[in-house]
Short mmCIF file of C-alpha atoms and ligand atoms in Angstrom, two decimals:
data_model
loop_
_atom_site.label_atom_id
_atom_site.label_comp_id
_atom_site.label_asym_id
_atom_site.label_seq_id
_atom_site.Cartn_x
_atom_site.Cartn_y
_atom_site.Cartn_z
CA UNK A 1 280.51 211.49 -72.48
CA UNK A 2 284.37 211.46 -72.10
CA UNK A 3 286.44 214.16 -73.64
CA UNK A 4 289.13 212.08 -75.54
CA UNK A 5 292.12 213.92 -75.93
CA UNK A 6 295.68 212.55 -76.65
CA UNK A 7 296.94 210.67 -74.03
CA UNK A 8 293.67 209.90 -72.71
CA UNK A 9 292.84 205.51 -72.55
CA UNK A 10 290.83 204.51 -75.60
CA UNK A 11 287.64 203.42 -74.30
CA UNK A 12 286.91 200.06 -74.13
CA UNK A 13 283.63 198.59 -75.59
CA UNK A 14 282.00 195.52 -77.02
CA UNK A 15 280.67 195.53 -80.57
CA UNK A 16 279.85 193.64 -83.51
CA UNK A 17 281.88 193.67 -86.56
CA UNK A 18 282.10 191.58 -89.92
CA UNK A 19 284.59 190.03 -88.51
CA UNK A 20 282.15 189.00 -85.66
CA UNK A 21 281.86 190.30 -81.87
CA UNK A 22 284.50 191.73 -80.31
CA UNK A 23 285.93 193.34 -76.82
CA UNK A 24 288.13 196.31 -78.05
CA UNK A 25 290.78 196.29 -75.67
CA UNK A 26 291.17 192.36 -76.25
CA UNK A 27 291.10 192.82 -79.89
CA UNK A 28 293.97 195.49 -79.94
CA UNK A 29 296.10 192.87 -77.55
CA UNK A 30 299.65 194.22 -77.71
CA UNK A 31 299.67 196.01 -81.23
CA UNK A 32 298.77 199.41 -82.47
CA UNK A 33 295.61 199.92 -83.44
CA UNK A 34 293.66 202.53 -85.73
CA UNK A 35 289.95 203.08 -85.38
CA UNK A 36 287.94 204.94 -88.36
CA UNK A 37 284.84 206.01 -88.92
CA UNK A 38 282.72 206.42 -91.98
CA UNK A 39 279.51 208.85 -92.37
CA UNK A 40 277.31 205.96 -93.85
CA UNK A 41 277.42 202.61 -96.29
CA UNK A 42 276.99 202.93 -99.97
CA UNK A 43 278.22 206.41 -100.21
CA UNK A 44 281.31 207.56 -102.74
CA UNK A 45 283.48 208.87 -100.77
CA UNK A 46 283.41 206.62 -98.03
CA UNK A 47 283.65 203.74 -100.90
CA UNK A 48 287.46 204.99 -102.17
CA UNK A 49 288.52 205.06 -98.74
CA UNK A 50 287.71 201.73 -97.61
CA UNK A 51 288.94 200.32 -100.45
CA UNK A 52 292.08 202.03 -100.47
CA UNK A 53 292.67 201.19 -96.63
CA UNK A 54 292.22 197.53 -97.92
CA UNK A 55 294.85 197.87 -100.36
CA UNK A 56 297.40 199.69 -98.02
CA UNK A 57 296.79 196.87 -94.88
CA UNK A 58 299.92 195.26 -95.37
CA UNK A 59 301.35 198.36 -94.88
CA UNK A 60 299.62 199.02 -92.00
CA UNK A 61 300.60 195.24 -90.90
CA UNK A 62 304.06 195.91 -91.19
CA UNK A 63 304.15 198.55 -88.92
CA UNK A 64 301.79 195.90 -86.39
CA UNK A 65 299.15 198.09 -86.86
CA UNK A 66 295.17 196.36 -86.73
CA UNK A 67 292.63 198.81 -88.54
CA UNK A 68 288.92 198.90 -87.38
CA UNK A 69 286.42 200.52 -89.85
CA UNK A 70 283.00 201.69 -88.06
CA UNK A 71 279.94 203.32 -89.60
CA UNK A 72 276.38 203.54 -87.75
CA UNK A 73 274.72 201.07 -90.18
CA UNK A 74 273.82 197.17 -89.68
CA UNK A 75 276.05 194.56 -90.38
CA UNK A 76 274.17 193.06 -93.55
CA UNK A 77 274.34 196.38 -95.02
CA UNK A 78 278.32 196.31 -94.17
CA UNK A 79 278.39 192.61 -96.41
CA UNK A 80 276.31 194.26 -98.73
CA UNK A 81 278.71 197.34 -99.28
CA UNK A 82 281.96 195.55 -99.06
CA UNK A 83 281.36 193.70 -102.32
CA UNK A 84 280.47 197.31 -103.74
CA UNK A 85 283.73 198.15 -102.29
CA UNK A 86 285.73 195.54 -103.66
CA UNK A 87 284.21 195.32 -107.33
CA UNK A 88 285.10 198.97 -107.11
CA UNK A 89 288.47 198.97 -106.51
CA UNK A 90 289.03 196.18 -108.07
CA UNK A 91 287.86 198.26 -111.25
CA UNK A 92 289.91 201.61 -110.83
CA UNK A 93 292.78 200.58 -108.75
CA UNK A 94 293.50 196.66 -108.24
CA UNK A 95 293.16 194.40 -106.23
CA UNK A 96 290.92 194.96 -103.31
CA UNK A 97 290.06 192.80 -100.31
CA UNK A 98 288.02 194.36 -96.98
CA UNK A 99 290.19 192.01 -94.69
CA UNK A 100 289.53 194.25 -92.05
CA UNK A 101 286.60 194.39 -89.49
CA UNK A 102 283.99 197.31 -89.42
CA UNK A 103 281.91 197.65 -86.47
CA UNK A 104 278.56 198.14 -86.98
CA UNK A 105 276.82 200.79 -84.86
CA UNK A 106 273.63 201.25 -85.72
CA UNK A 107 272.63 202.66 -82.77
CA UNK A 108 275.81 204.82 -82.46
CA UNK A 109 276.83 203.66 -79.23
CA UNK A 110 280.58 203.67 -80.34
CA UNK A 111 280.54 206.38 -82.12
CA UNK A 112 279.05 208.31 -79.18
CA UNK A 113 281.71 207.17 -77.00
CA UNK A 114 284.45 208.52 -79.26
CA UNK A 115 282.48 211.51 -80.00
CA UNK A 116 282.15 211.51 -83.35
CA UNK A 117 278.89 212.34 -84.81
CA UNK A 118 278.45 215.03 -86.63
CA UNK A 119 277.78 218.15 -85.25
CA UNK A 120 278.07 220.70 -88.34
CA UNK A 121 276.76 219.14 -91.81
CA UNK A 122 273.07 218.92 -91.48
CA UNK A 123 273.10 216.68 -94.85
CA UNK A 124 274.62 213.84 -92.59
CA UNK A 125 272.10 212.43 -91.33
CA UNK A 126 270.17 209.39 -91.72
CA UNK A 127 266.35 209.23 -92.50
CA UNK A 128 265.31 209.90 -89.14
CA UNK A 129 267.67 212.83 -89.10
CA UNK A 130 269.92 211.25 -86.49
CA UNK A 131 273.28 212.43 -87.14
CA UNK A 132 276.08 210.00 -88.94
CA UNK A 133 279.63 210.32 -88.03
CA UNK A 134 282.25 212.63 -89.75
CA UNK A 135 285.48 210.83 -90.56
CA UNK A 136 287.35 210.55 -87.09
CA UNK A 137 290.77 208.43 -86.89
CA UNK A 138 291.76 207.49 -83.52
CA UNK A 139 295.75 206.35 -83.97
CA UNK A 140 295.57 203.89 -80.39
CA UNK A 141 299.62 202.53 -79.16
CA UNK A 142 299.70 199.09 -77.25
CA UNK A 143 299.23 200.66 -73.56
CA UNK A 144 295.38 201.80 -75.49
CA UNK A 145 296.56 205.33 -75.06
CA UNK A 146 295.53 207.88 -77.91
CA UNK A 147 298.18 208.99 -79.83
CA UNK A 148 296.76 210.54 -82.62
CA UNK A 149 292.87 211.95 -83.67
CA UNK A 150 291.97 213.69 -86.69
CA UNK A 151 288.64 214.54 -87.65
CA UNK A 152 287.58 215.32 -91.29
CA UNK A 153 284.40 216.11 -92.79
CA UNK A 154 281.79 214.35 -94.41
CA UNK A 155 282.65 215.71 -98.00
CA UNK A 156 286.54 214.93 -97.51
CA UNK A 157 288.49 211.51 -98.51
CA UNK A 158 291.15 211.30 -95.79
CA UNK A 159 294.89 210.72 -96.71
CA UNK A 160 296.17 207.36 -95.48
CA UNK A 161 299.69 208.24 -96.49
CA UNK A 162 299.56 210.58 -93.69
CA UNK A 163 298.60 208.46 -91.51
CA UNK A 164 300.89 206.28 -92.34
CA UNK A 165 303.62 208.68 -91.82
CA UNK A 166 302.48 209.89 -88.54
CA UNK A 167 302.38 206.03 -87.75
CA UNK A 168 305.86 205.84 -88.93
CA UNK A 169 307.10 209.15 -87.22
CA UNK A 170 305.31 208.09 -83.39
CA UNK A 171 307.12 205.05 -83.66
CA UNK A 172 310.14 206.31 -84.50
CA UNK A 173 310.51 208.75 -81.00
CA UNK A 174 308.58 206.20 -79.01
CA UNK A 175 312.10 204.21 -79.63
CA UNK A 176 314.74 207.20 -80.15
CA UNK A 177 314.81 210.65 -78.69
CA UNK A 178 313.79 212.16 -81.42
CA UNK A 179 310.84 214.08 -83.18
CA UNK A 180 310.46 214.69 -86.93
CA UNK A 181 310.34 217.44 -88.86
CA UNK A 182 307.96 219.43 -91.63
CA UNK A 183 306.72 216.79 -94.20
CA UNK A 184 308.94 214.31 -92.95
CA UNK A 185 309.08 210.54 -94.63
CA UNK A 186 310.44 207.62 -93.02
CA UNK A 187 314.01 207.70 -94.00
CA UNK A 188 314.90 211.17 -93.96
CA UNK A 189 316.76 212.92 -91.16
CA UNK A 190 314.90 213.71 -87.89
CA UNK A 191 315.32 215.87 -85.66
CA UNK A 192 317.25 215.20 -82.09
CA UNK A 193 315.12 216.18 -78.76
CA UNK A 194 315.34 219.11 -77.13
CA UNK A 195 315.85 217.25 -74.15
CA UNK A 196 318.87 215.36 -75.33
CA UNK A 197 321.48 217.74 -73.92
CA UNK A 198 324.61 218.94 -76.19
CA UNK A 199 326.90 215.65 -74.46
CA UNK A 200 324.33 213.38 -74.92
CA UNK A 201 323.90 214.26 -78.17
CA UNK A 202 327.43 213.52 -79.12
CA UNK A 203 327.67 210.02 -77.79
CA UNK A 204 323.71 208.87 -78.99
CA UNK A 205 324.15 210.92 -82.34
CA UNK A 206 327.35 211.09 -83.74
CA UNK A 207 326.37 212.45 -87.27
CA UNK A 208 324.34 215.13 -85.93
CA UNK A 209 324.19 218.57 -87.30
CA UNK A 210 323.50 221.25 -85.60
CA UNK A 211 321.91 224.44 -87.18
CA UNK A 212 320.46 226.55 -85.09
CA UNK A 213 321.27 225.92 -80.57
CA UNK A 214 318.27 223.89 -80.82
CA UNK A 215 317.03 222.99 -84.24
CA UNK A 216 319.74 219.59 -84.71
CA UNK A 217 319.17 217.06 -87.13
CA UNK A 218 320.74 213.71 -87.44
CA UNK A 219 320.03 210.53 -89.97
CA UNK A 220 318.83 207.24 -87.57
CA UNK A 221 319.23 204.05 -88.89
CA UNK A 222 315.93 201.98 -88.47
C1 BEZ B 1 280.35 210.12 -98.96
O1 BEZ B 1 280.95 209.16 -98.50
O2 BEZ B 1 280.45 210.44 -100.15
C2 BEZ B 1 279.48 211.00 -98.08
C3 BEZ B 1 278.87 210.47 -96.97
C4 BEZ B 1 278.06 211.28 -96.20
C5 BEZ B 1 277.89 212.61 -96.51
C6 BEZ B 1 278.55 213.15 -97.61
C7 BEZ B 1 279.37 212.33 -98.39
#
């Protein structure tokens, strides 16, 4: 099994989804992509994210990011659950619509690939006691390198805004030299490079301030 780390190429594979078969690396094509996993379908927490990552896509399609749901059941369970999934979020938070694709990986073939079974909650397992996933996100750029993983346990909803911001924030330096502060949100100042020397720094950021010899923030228009 590869060790995935950040930087590392996204695996490729083949899979089926509900949005029917697909090659990985084809289906990515020149955006960003973000690949998630779920323990298991018809389960609560799983059932607020999903629907919640339906309600934020546009979000995510503004920043030409695809998302990619996966959890290691069938795909006429995945049918099954969307509706679930819908009717649900339709109830407590608006309108909801699984546009996306989940893979379905029954036999855990992605999810083995990524590495992201569980290793640590022994209630997350399915009735043969094969091990589900925990909630990995793999945040993939264009080239299919890994820019981002976090892995969360079974018990925990994630927090999309944060992914959304760490979206917002690798996009950001892949374009400027830049990084981004503590709690940053898309607007607020960022911080220049270290590499950007003190002359550069004058001529690429004009409004920069600097506070410490190398903590210097500037505002970037984007
Ligand atoms: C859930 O989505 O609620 C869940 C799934 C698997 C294990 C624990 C919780």
């Amino acid at each position: 099994m590869s060790h995935l780390r950040l930087g590392s190429i996204a695996p490729d594979f083949e899979a089926q989804t509900t949005a029917g078969p697909i090659k990985f690396h084809e289906w990515i094509g020149d955006s960003w992509a973000i690949l998630f996993s779920h323990p298991d379908d018809f389960t609560p927490v799983c059932t607020t994210e999903l629907g919640e990552v339906a309600r934020r896509s546009n979000d995510f399609t503004a920043r030409g990011v695809k998302l990619i749901g996966l959890s290691a059941n069938g795909l006429e369970q995945h049918e099954a659950w969307i509706k679930d999934i819908e009717a649900f979020g339709e109830k407590v938070a608006g309108p909801t619509r699984v546009k996306y694709p989940i893979i379905a990986d029954k036999d855990r073939k992605v999810a083995t690939l990524y590495d992201m079974l569980d290793h640590q909650d022994a209630s997350n397992v399915d009735a043969k006691g094969i091990p589900f996933t925990v909630r990995t996100v793999f945040v993939i750029d264009p080239k299919k390198v890994i820019r981002l993983t976090i892995s969360y346990p079974a018990s925990t909803g994630r927090n999309f805004d944060e992914i959304l911001r760490v979206v917002d924030s690798l996009q950001i330096g892949d374009k400027n030299r830049v990084t981004t502060p503590v709690n940053w949100k898309k607007g607020e100042d960022v911080i220049v490079h270290p590499s950007v020397s003190t002359e550069e720094a004058k001529t690429l950021f004009p409004e920069h301030t600097v506070h410490l010899p190398y903590l210097r923030t500037t505002p970037l228009k984007v």
